[in-house]
Amino acid sequence: MTKTTYEERYEAHPDDVKSYDTTKLRDHFLIDKIFIENEVKLTYTHYDRYIAGGAVPVNEVLSLDAIDPLKAEYFCDRREVGIINIGGTGTVSVDGTAYNLNKKEALYIGMGAKSITFESSDASHPALFYINSAPAHHAFPTKKIGREDANVLQLGSKADANERELFQYIVSATVQTCQLQMGITELKSGSVWNTMPAHTHNRRMEVYMYTDVAEDQAVCHFMGQGHETRHIWMSNNQAVISPPWSIHSGAGTSNYSFLWGMAGENLDFTDMDGIKKNELR
């Protein structure tokens, strides 16, 4: 029995988004439920045909099956996939080869894979597999990227309340991909701002998934054009879609982490158009 559900999100023009109220803004850009027990939950966006979602195998083995918008026999017929586990230890099997993923370890799956399944090692502490996917034009090898394999950047400062570590898991320095990139940014205690100064990258779209947010805390995600910003309040393990024309910055009521994934025309991680803090509106 297939246990995959999905929803579609369409693109929005920045002029239209200016008129969105809170409910409409959340309906279009917030992915509020990602992890559902014994289910694969996906959101198919029309921004670069990107897919974001989650798989939570508790006491069942789940499979990543093609959804109707793909018009394909297998999910990876024309796609590549990135997976980061943020829960208990689990296994992702790709065409019969098993890859064990501990918390905050990643797996890249290249185009052409047919069978992709998810399983948890301990039903009382299931894996939480966060899934991102983008169209692909070439088949690159499947590869696991452990915590120690990630490219790590030290960013920000205590003085600016944005001291953070950026772990690049799926980038050109660690694995070859067509267009998909993924990683985790972890804010240190006492820091609350991410991606500040803000930027856009007109050649890529992005999805942020906020995690490590305490139950009684929240993160305010800022989006929109630099001169016409909007905000969405977010809770733990929720994601937000960021169009190419939008900033993607946030501030929390405490420190937190977020998983970022992106796809588009350019694989250069530093390809961004910065906006000065005092120019934001």
Coordinates of C-alpha atoms in Angstrom, one line a residue:
M1 CA 0.0 0.0 0.0
T2 CA 1.4 3.4 -1.1
K3 CA 1.6 5.9 1.8
T4 CA 2.6 9.0 -0.1
T5 CA 0.6 12.2 -0.1
Y6 CA 1.5 15.4 -1.9
E7 CA 0.3 18.9 -2.6
E8 CA 1.2 21.4 -5.3
R9 CA 2.3 25.0 -4.9
Y10 CA 2.2 27.5 -7.9
E11 CA 4.4 30.5 -8.5
A12 CA 3.4 33.9 -7.3
H13 CA 4.4 37.3 -8.8
P14 CA 6.0 39.7 -6.3
D15 CA 3.4 42.4 -7.2
D16 CA 0.6 40.0 -6.2
V17 CA 2.3 39.0 -3.0
K18 CA 2.3 42.6 -1.8
S19 CA -1.5 42.2 -1.3
Y20 CA -1.4 38.9 0.6
D21 CA -2.8 38.8 4.1
T22 CA -1.4 36.5 6.7
T23 CA -3.5 33.5 5.8
K24 CA -2.8 33.8 2.1
L25 CA 0.9 34.3 2.6
R26 CA 1.0 31.1 4.7
D27 CA -1.2 29.1 2.3
H28 CA 1.2 29.9 -0.6
F29 CA 4.6 29.6 1.0
L30 CA 4.5 27.8 4.4
I31 CA 4.8 24.0 4.4
D32 CA 3.4 23.4 7.9
K33 CA 3.4 19.6 8.1
I34 CA 6.4 17.6 6.8
F35 CA 6.8 14.6 9.1
I36 CA 3.9 12.3 9.5
E37 CA 4.3 8.8 11.0
N38 CA 4.4 6.0 8.5
E39 CA 4.0 8.3 5.6
V40 CA 5.9 10.1 2.8
K41 CA 4.6 13.7 2.6
L42 CA 5.7 15.8 -0.3
T43 CA 5.2 19.4 -1.6
Y44 CA 5.7 19.9 -5.4
T45 CA 6.5 23.5 -6.1
H46 CA 6.5 25.1 -9.5
Y47 CA 9.6 27.1 -8.6
D48 CA 12.2 25.2 -10.5
R49 CA 9.9 22.1 -10.1
Y50 CA 11.4 21.6 -6.6
I51 CA 10.0 19.1 -4.2
A52 CA 10.4 19.2 -0.4
G53 CA 9.0 16.7 2.1
G54 CA 9.6 14.1 4.7
A55 CA 9.5 10.4 5.4
V56 CA 8.9 8.9 8.9
P57 CA 9.1 5.1 8.9
V58 CA 8.1 4.0 12.4
N59 CA 7.2 0.4 12.2
E60 CA 6.9 0.1 8.4
V61 CA 9.3 0.4 5.4
L62 CA 8.3 3.4 3.2
S63 CA 9.1 3.9 -0.4
L64 CA 9.7 7.1 -2.4
D65 CA 7.2 6.6 -5.3
A66 CA 6.5 8.8 -8.3
I67 CA 3.7 11.2 -7.7
D68 CA 1.2 12.2 -10.5
P69 CA 2.8 15.6 -11.4
L70 CA 6.0 13.7 -12.4
K71 CA 4.3 11.6 -15.1
A72 CA 7.0 9.0 -14.5
E73 CA 7.3 5.3 -13.6
Y74 CA 9.9 6.0 -10.9
F75 CA 10.5 9.0 -8.8
C76 CA 14.1 9.5 -10.1
D77 CA 13.4 8.9 -13.8
R78 CA 14.2 12.6 -14.4
R79 CA 15.2 13.7 -10.9
E80 CA 17.9 13.8 -8.3
V81 CA 17.3 13.6 -4.5
G82 CA 18.9 14.8 -1.4
I83 CA 18.1 13.4 2.1
I84 CA 19.1 14.6 5.5
N85 CA 18.1 12.7 8.6
I86 CA 17.2 14.8 11.6
G87 CA 15.8 12.0 13.8
G88 CA 16.9 8.6 15.1
T89 CA 19.2 6.3 13.1
G90 CA 17.7 4.9 9.9
T91 CA 18.4 3.3 6.6
V92 CA 17.8 4.5 3.1
S93 CA 18.1 1.7 0.5
V94 CA 18.7 2.6 -3.1
D95 CA 18.3 -0.2 -5.6
G96 CA 19.2 -2.8 -2.9
T97 CA 22.2 -0.9 -1.5
A98 CA 21.6 0.2 2.2
Y99 CA 22.9 3.5 3.5
N100 CA 22.7 4.0 7.3
L101 CA 22.1 7.6 8.3
N102 CA 22.6 8.9 11.8
K103 CA 21.2 12.2 12.9
K104 CA 22.4 15.1 10.6
E105 CA 23.9 12.8 8.0
A106 CA 23.0 13.1 4.3
L107 CA 22.5 11.1 1.2
Y108 CA 22.6 12.2 -2.4
I109 CA 20.7 10.0 -4.9
G110 CA 21.3 10.4 -8.6
M111 CA 18.9 10.3 -11.5
G112 CA 17.9 6.8 -12.6
A113 CA 17.5 5.2 -9.2
K114 CA 14.4 3.0 -9.2
S115 CA 13.8 1.6 -5.7
I116 CA 14.2 4.0 -2.8
T117 CA 13.0 2.9 0.6
F118 CA 13.2 4.2 4.2
E119 CA 13.4 2.3 7.5
S120 CA 14.0 3.2 11.1
S121 CA 16.4 1.3 13.4
D122 CA 14.2 1.9 16.5
A123 CA 10.5 2.4 16.2
S124 CA 10.5 4.3 19.6
H125 CA 13.0 6.8 18.1
P126 CA 12.2 6.9 14.4
A127 CA 14.3 8.5 11.7
L128 CA 13.0 11.8 10.3
F129 CA 14.2 11.8 6.7
Y130 CA 14.0 15.3 5.1
I131 CA 13.7 15.1 1.4
N132 CA 14.5 17.6 -1.3
S133 CA 14.5 16.9 -5.1
A134 CA 15.1 18.8 -8.3
P135 CA 15.0 17.9 -12.0
A136 CA 18.2 16.3 -13.4
H137 CA 19.8 15.9 -16.8
H138 CA 22.6 13.5 -15.9
A139 CA 23.0 10.5 -13.7
F140 CA 25.6 11.1 -10.9
P141 CA 26.5 8.4 -8.4
T142 CA 24.6 8.0 -5.1
K143 CA 26.8 9.1 -2.2
K144 CA 26.5 9.4 1.6
I145 CA 27.8 12.5 3.2
G146 CA 28.5 12.2 6.9
R147 CA 28.8 14.9 9.4
E148 CA 32.6 14.8 9.2
D149 CA 32.4 15.0 5.4
A150 CA 30.5 18.3 5.3
N151 CA 32.2 21.5 4.3
V152 CA 31.9 23.7 7.4
L153 CA 31.8 27.6 7.4
Q154 CA 32.0 29.8 10.5
L155 CA 29.7 32.8 9.9
G156 CA 28.5 35.9 11.8
S157 CA 29.4 37.1 15.3
K158 CA 28.1 37.3 18.8
A159 CA 28.0 41.1 18.5
D160 CA 25.5 40.8 15.7
A161 CA 23.6 38.0 17.3
N162 CA 24.1 35.8 14.3
E163 CA 27.1 33.5 15.2
R164 CA 26.5 30.3 13.3
E165 CA 28.0 27.2 11.7
L166 CA 27.0 26.3 8.2
F167 CA 27.4 22.7 7.2
Q168 CA 27.5 22.2 3.4
Y169 CA 26.4 18.6 2.8
I170 CA 25.4 18.5 -0.9
V171 CA 27.5 21.0 -2.7
S172 CA 30.1 20.8 -5.4
A173 CA 32.9 20.4 -2.8
T174 CA 31.4 17.2 -1.5
V175 CA 29.4 15.6 -4.3
Q176 CA 28.6 16.1 -7.9
T177 CA 25.0 17.1 -8.7
C178 CA 23.0 18.6 -11.6
Q179 CA 21.5 21.5 -9.6
L180 CA 20.5 20.4 -6.1
Q181 CA 22.3 21.8 -3.1
M182 CA 21.6 21.1 0.6
G183 CA 23.0 21.8 4.1
I184 CA 22.3 22.8 7.7
T185 CA 23.0 26.0 9.5
E186 CA 23.1 25.9 13.3
L187 CA 22.9 29.1 15.3
K188 CA 25.0 29.2 18.5
S189 CA 23.5 29.9 21.9
G190 CA 22.7 33.7 22.2
S191 CA 22.4 34.1 18.4
V192 CA 19.0 34.4 16.7
W193 CA 19.5 35.9 13.2
N194 CA 20.1 33.8 10.1
T195 CA 21.1 35.0 6.6
M196 CA 21.7 38.5 7.7
P197 CA 22.6 40.7 5.9
A198 CA 19.8 39.5 3.6
H199 CA 20.2 38.5 0.0
T200 CA 18.4 37.2 -3.0
H201 CA 19.7 35.0 -5.8
N202 CA 17.7 35.5 -8.9
R203 CA 19.2 32.4 -10.5
R204 CA 18.0 30.0 -7.8
M205 CA 15.0 29.3 -5.6
E206 CA 15.3 27.9 -2.0
V207 CA 13.4 26.1 0.7
Y208 CA 14.2 26.6 4.4
M209 CA 13.1 24.0 7.0
Y210 CA 13.4 25.2 10.6
T211 CA 14.3 22.7 13.2
D212 CA 15.7 22.5 16.8
V213 CA 13.0 25.1 17.7
A214 CA 11.9 24.5 21.3
E215 CA 8.2 23.9 21.8
D216 CA 7.6 27.2 23.5
Q217 CA 9.7 29.2 21.0
A218 CA 9.2 30.4 17.4
V219 CA 11.1 31.8 14.4
C220 CA 10.0 34.7 12.4
H221 CA 10.9 34.1 8.7
F222 CA 11.3 37.3 6.6
M223 CA 10.6 37.1 2.9
G224 CA 9.5 39.3 0.0
Q225 CA 11.5 41.8 -2.0
G226 CA 14.1 43.8 -0.1
H227 CA 12.0 47.0 -0.4
E228 CA 8.7 45.2 0.3
T229 CA 9.3 42.6 3.0
R230 CA 6.7 40.2 4.6
H231 CA 7.0 37.7 7.5
I232 CA 5.7 34.3 8.5
W233 CA 5.9 33.0 12.1
M234 CA 7.1 29.4 12.1
S235 CA 7.3 26.4 14.5
N236 CA 9.6 23.4 14.7
N237 CA 10.0 21.3 11.6
Q238 CA 8.1 23.6 9.3
A239 CA 9.4 24.8 5.9
V240 CA 9.0 27.9 3.8
I241 CA 9.3 28.3 0.0
S242 CA 11.6 31.1 -1.1
P243 CA 11.1 32.4 -4.7
P244 CA 14.2 33.8 -6.5
W245 CA 13.0 37.4 -6.0
S246 CA 12.6 36.9 -2.2
I247 CA 14.9 37.4 0.7
H248 CA 15.1 34.4 3.1
S249 CA 16.1 35.5 6.5
G250 CA 14.9 34.8 10.0
A251 CA 15.1 35.7 13.7
G252 CA 14.1 33.4 16.5
T253 CA 13.0 33.9 20.1
S254 CA 15.9 31.5 20.9
N255 CA 18.7 29.9 18.8
Y256 CA 17.7 27.1 16.4
S257 CA 18.9 25.4 13.2
F258 CA 17.6 25.3 9.7
L259 CA 18.0 23.0 6.7
W260 CA 18.4 24.8 3.4
G261 CA 18.0 23.3 -0.1
M262 CA 18.2 25.1 -3.4
A263 CA 18.1 24.5 -7.1
G264 CA 18.3 26.6 -10.3
E265 CA 20.7 27.9 -12.9
N266 CA 23.9 28.3 -11.0
L267 CA 25.7 25.9 -8.6
D268 CA 28.0 28.7 -7.3
F269 CA 27.0 28.9 -3.6
T270 CA 28.2 32.5 -3.4
D271 CA 26.1 33.6 -6.3
M272 CA 23.8 36.1 -4.4
D273 CA 22.7 39.7 -4.6
G274 CA 23.2 41.3 -1.2
I275 CA 21.0 43.8 0.5
K276 CA 22.3 46.2 3.1
K277 CA 20.6 46.0 6.5
N278 CA 19.7 49.7 6.5
E279 CA 18.1 49.3 3.0
L280 CA 15.5 46.8 4.0
R281 CA 11.9 48.0 4.1

